[in-house]
XYZ file of N, CA and C in Angstrom:
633
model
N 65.915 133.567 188.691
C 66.369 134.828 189.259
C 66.559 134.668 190.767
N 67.847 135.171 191.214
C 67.846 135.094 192.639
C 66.924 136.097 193.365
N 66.674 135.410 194.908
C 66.451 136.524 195.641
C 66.844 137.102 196.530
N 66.728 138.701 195.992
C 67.601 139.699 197.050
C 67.399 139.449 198.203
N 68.954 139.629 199.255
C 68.366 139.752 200.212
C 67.704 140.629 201.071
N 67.270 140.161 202.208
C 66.634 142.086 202.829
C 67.506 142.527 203.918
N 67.334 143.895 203.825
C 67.936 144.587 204.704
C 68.872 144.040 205.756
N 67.836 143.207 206.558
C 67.983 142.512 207.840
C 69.077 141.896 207.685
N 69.169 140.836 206.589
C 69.866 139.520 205.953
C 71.043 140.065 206.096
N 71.244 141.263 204.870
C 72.483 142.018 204.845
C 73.539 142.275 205.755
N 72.775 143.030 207.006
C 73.150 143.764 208.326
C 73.304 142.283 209.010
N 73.092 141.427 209.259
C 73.372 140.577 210.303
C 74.263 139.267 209.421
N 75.119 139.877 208.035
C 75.734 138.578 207.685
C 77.316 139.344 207.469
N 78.102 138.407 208.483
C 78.944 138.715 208.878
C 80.449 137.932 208.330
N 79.849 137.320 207.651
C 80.559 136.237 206.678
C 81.103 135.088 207.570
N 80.389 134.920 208.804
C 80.852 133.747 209.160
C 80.110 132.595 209.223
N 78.672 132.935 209.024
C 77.725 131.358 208.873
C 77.004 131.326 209.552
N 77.323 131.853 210.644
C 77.071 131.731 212.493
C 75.303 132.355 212.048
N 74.147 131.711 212.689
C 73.238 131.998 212.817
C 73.037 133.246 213.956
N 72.714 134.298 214.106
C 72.665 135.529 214.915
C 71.305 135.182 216.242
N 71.811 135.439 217.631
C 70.610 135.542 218.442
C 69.633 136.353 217.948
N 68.411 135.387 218.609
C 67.098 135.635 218.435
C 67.242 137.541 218.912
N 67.667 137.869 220.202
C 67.581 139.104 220.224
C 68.201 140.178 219.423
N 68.999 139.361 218.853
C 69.888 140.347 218.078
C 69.437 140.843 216.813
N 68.401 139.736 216.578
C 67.824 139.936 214.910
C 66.653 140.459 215.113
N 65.834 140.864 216.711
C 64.696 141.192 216.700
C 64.761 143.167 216.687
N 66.225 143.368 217.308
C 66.921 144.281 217.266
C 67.273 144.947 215.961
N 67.696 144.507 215.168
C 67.932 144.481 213.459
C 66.724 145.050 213.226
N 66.118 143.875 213.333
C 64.795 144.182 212.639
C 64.067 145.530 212.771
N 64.200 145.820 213.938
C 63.189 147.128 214.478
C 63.988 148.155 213.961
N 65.126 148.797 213.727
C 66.122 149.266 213.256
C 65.761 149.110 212.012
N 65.548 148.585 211.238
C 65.217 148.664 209.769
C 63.925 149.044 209.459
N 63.352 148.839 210.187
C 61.759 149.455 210.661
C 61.883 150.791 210.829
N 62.575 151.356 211.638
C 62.377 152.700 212.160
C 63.237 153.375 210.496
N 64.574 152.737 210.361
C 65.216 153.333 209.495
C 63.879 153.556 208.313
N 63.608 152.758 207.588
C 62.528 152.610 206.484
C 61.677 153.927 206.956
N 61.136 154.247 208.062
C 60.149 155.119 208.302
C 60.506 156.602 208.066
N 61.643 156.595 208.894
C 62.796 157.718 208.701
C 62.977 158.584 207.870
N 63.438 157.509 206.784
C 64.478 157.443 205.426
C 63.146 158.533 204.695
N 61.845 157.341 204.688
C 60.742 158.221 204.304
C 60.423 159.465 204.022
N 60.353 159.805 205.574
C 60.022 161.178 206.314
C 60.809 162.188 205.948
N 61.916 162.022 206.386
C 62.920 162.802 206.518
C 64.194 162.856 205.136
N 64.445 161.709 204.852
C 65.368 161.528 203.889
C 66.884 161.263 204.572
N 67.864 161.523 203.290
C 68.889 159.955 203.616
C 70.050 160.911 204.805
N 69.709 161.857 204.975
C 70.147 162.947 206.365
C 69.900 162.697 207.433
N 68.712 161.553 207.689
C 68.355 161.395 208.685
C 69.447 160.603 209.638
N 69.576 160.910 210.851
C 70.717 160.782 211.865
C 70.367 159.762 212.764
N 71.490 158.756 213.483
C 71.652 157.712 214.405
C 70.170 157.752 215.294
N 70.324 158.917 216.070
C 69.670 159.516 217.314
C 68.100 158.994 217.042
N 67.866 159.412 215.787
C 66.126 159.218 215.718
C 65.977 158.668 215.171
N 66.953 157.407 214.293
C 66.665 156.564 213.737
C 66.613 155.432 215.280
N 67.630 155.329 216.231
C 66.944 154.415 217.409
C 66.314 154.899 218.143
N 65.383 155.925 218.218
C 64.807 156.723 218.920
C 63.921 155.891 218.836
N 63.184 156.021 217.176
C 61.855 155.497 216.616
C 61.830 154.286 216.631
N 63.084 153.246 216.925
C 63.229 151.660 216.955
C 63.244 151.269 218.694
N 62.655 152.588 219.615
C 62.991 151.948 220.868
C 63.606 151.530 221.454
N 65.474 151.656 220.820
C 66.585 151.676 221.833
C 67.969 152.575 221.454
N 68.246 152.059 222.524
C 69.857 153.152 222.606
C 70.448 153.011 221.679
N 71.587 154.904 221.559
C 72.573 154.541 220.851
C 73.631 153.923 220.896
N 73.973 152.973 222.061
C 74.764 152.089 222.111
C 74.238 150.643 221.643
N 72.982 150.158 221.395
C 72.427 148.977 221.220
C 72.766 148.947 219.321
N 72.126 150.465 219.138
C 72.461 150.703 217.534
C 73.670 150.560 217.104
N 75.014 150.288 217.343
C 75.856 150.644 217.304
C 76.373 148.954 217.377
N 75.989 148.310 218.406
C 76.290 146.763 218.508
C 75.795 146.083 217.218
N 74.715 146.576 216.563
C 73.827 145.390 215.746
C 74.378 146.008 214.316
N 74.738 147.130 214.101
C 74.833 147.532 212.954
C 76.227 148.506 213.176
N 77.114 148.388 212.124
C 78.153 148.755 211.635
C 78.706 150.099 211.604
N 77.283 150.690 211.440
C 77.425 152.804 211.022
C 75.735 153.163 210.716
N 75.772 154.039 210.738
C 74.335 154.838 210.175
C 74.550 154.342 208.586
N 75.135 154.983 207.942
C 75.324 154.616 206.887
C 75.423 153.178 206.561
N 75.950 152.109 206.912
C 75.445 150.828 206.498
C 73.878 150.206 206.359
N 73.505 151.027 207.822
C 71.832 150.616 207.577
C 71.180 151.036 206.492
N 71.297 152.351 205.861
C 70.866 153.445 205.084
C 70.595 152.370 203.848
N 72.107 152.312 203.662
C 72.594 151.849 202.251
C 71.755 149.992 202.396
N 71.695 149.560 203.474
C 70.852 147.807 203.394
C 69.732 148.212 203.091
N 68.691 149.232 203.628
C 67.798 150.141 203.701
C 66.833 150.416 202.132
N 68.046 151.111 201.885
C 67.956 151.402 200.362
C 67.721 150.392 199.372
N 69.115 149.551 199.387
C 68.777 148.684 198.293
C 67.948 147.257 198.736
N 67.178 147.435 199.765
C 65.685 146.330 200.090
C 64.361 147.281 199.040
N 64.492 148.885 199.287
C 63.412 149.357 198.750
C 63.679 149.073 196.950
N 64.831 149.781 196.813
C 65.386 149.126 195.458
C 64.784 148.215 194.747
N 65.073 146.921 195.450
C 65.000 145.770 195.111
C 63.415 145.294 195.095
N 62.518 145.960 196.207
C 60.976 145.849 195.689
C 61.064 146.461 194.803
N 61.462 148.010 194.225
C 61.000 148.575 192.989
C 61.582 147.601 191.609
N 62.179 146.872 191.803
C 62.988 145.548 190.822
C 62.018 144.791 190.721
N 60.944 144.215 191.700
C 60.120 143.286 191.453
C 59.049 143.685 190.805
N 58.309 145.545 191.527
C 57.664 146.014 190.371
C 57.571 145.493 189.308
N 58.831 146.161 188.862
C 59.399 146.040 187.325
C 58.993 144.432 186.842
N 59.836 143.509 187.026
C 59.781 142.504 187.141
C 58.320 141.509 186.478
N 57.478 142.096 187.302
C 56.039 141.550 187.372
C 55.290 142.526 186.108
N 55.852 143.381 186.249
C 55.222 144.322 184.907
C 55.518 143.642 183.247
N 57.188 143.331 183.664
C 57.092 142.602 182.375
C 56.404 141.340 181.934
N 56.251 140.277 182.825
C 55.530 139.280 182.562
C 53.618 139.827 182.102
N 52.914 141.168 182.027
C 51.666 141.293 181.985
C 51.963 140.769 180.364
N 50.636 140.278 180.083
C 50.146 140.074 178.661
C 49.868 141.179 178.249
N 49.654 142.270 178.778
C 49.658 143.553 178.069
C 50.797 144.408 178.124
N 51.842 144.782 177.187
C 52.612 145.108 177.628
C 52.513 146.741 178.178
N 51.182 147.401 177.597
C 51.232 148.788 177.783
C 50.801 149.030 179.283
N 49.890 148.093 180.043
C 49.370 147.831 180.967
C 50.504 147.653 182.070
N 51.432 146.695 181.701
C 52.479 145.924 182.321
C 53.256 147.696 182.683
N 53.818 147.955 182.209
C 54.761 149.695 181.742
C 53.463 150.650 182.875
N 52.094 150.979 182.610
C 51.933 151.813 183.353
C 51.446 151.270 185.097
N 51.210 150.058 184.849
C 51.351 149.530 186.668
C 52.512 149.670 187.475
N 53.305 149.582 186.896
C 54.814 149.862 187.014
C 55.074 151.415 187.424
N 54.803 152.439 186.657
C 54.823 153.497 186.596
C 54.195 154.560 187.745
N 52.893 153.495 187.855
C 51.960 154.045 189.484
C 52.591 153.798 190.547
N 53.245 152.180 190.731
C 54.028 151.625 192.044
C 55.324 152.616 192.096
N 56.246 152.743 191.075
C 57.289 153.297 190.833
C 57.040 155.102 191.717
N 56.203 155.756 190.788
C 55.843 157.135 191.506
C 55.414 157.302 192.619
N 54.817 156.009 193.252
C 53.745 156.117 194.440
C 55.153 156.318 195.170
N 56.117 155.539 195.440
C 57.250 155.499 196.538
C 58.439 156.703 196.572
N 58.696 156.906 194.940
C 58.976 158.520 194.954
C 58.319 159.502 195.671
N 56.684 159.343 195.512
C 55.813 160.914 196.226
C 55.957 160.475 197.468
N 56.009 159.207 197.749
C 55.862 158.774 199.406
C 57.075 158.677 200.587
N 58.156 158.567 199.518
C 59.279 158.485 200.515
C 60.503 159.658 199.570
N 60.520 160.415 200.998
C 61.818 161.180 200.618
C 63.062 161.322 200.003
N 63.288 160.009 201.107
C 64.825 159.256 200.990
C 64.451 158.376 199.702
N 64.022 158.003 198.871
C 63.581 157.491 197.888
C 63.945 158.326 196.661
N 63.706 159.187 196.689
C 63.610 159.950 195.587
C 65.003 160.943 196.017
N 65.381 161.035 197.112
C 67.272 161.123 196.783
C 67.575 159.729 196.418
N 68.091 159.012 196.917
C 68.199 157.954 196.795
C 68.597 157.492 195.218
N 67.218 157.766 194.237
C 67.429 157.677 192.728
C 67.683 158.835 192.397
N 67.938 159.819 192.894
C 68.460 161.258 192.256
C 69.692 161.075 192.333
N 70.405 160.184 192.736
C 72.229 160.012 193.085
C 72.862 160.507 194.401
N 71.486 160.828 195.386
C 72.244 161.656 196.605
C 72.786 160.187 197.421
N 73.268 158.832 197.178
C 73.837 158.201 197.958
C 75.431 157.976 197.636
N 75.533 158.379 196.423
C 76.787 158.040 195.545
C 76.972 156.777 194.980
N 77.865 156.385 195.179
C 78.754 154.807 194.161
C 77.910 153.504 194.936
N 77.615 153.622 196.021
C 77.114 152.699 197.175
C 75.901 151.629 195.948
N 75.016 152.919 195.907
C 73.638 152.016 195.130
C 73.793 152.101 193.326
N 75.104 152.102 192.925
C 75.016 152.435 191.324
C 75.173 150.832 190.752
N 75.071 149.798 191.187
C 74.453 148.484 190.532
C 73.216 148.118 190.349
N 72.621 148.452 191.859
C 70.631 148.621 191.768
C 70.385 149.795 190.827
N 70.618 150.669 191.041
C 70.028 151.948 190.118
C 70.414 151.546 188.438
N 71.430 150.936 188.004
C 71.924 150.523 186.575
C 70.926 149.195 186.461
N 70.556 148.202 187.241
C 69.854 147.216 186.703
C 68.032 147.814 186.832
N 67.825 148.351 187.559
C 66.622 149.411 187.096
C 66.212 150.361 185.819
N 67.549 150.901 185.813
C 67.437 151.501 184.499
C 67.035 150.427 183.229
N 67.727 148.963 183.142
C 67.635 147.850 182.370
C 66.332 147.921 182.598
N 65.557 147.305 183.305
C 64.037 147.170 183.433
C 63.194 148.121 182.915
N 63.248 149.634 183.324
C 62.854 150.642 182.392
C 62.779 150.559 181.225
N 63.876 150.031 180.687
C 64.574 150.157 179.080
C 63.426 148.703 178.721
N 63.577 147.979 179.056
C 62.795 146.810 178.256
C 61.330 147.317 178.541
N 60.971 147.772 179.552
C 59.333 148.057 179.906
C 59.232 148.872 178.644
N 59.784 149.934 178.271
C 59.547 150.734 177.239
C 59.175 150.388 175.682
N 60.713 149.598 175.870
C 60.746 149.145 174.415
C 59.690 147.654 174.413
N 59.391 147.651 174.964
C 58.331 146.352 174.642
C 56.937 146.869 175.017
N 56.868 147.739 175.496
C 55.616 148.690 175.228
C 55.621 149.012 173.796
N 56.301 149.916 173.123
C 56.904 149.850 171.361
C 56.487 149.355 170.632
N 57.196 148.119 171.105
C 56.995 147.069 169.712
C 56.366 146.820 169.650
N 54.831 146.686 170.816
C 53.797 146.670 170.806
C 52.752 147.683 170.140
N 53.389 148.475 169.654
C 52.583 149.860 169.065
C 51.734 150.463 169.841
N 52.005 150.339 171.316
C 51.024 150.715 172.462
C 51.955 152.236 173.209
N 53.280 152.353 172.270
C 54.069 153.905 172.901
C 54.104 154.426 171.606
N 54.463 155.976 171.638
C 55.144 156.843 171.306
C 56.441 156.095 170.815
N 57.195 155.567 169.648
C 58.496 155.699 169.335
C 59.142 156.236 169.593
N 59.229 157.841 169.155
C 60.172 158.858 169.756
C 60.449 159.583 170.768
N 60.282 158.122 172.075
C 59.933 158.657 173.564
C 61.153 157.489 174.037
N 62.426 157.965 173.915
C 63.096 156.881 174.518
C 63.342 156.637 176.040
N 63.936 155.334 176.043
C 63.300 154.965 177.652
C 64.148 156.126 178.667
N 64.987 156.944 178.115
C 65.706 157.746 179.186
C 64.934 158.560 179.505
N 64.271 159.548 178.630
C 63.117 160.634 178.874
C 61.992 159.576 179.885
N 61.563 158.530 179.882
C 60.434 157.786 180.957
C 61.307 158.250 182.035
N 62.366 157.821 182.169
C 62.990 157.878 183.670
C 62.850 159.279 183.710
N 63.094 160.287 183.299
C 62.943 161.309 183.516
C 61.486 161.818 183.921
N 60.432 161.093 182.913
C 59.142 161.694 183.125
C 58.408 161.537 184.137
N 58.965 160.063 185.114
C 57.879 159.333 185.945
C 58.932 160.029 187.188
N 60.247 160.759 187.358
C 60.443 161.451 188.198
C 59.672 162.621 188.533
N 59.215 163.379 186.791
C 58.702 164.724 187.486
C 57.364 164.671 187.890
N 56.656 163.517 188.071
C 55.419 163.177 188.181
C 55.362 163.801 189.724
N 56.358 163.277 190.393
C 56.155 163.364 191.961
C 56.636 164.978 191.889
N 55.418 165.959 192.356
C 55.948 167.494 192.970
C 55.785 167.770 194.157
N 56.068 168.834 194.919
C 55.966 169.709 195.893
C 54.526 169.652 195.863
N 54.239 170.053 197.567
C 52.144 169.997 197.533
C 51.899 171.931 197.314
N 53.052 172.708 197.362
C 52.904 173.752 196.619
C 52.934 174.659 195.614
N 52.630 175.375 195.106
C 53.269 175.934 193.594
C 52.174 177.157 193.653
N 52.349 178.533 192.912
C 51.946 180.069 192.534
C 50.886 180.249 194.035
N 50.849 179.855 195.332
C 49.983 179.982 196.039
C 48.998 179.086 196.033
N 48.905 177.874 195.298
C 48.141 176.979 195.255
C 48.318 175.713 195.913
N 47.321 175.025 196.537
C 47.637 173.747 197.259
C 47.460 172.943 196.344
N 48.482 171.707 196.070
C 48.132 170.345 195.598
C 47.266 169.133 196.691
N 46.017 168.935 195.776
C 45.471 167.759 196.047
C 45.888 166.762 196.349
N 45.310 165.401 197.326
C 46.212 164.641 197.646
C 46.074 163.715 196.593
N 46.162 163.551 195.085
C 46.075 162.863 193.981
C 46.937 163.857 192.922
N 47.736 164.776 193.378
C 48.217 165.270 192.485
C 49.260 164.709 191.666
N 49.604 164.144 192.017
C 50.949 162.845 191.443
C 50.842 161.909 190.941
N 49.451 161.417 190.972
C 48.588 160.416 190.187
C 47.925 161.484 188.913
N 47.372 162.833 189.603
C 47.077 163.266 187.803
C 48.253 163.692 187.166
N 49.565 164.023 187.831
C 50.504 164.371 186.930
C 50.785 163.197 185.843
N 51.033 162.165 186.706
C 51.360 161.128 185.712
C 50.485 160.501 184.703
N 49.019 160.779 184.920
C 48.239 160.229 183.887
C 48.227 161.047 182.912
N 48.707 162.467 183.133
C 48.907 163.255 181.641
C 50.551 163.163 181.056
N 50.931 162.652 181.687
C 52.744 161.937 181.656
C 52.308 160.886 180.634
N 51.602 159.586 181.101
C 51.318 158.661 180.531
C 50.201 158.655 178.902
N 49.424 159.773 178.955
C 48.872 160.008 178.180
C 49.214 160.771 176.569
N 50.396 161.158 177.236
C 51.301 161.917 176.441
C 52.346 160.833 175.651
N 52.769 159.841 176.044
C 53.177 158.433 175.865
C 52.874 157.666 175.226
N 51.777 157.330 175.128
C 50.714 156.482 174.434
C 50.053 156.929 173.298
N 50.005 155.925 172.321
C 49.725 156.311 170.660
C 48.302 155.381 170.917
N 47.563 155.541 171.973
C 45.828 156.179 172.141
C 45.200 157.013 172.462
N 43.779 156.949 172.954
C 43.001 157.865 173.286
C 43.627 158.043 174.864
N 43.297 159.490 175.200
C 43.806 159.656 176.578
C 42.550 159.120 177.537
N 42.855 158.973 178.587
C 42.739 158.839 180.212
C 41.817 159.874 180.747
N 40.373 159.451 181.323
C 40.253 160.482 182.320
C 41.539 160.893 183.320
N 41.295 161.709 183.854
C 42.240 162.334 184.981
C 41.722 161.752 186.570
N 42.439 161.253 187.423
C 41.700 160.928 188.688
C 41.887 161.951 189.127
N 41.089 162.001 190.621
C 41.141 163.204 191.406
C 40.628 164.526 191.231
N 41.268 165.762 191.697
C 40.682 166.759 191.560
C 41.450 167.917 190.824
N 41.542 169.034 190.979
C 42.646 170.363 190.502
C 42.963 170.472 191.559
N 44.383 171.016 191.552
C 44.690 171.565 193.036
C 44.317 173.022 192.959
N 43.529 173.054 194.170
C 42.844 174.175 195.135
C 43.906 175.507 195.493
C-alpha cells in the first residue's frame, strides 16, 4: 500500500522535482499547523486572515507558499482523511475482528466530536474535491463490518451504510432540553450505538449522564 502524502508534500509539489527552501517548507508547515487547528475549531469557513494569523505570518507570505485558502483546506483535509484510512487500516489487521471494527469506531468518532471541519468535511460540505478519500473510506467501513459478520460478532441486519450513519450520530451538540452534556458524552453515545450492534452482552457505559 502506498503512502499518502501529507499535506505539506502536496502544497509544496509543484511538479517540477525542484526540492523547496528550507524556509519555504518551514512556512508550509506552520500553515498546515494553524490550518489543522482552525479547520478544528471553527470549520471549513474558516478564512485566510486567521488561518495566518494563528501560523504567525502575513497574508502575503500565505499567499506565496500556497495557491488559495482552499487548496490548503482541501491538502488539510485529505492528510486527516488519510489518518482516518490508517485507523481503518490497522483495525482490519486485529485478530479480533469485533475489536478491530470498535477501535476504529472510538478513533473515527473521537475526530468527528473533536474537529468541526471534520465532520463537514464527511457530511459533503467540501464537494467533488474529497469524493475519492470519502469513497475509499466508505470501502473500509464496508469490510470492517462485514468481517465483523462473518465473524458472528455483528448484528446481520445492520448493513455497513446504517454504521456510517450510526458512528456519525454518536458525535452531538454539548446541549439538548436544557441539559448539559458530559465531557464523555460521545463515548456513551456510541457504546450504546455499539451495543446495539453486537450479537453480545452489552457494555458498561463510561462516564457519567449529562447534568
Amino acid at each position: 500500500m502506498n503512502t499518502p502524502r501529507s499535506a505539506v508534500d502536496r502544497l509544496l509539489d509543484d511538479g517540477s522535482g525542484h526540492r523547496p527552501r528550507a524556509d519555504a517548507r518551514r512556512n508550509v508547515e506552520r500553515l498546515v499547523v494553524a490550518a489543522r487547528g482552525a479547520v478544528a475549531e471553527i470549520g471549513v469557513e474558516v478564512g485566510t486572515h486567521e488561518i495566518a494569523r494563528r501560523a504567525g505570518v502575513g497574508v502575503g507570505t500565505f499567499y506565496r507558499r500556497v495557491a488559495s485558502r482552499e487548496a490548503l483546506l482541501e491538502a488539510v483535509l485529505h492528510e486527516v482523511l488519510a489518518e482516518i484510512a490508517d485507523l481503518a487500516d490497522r483495525a482490519l489487521e486485529a485478530p479480533d475482528p469485533w475489536a478491530g471494527l470498535s477501535d476504529f469506531a472510538v478513533g473515527y468518532v473521537r475526530l468527528r466530536a473533536e474537529s468541526c471541519g471534520i465532520g463537514e468535511a464527511l457530511g459533503g460540505a467540501c464537494g467533488p474535491a474529497l469524493d475519492r478519500s470519502l469513497a475509499e473510506l466508505r470501502q473500509r467501513i464496508r469490510h470492517l463490518v462485514e468481517r465483523a459478520q462473518a465473524a458472528g460478532a455483528m448484528r446481520t441486519d445492520v448493513p455497513w451504510q446504517d454504521v456510517a450513519f450510526l458512528l456519525a450520530a454518536a458525535s452531538t451538540g454539548p446541549h439538548t432540553l436544557g441539559m448539559v452534556a458530559g465531557p464523555q458524552q460521545w463515548e456513551r453515545n456510541l457504546q450504546v450505538i455499539l451495543d446495539g450492534m453486537r450479537s453480545a452482552r452489552p457494555s458498561p457505559l463510561p462516564g457519567t449522564p449529562p447534568g
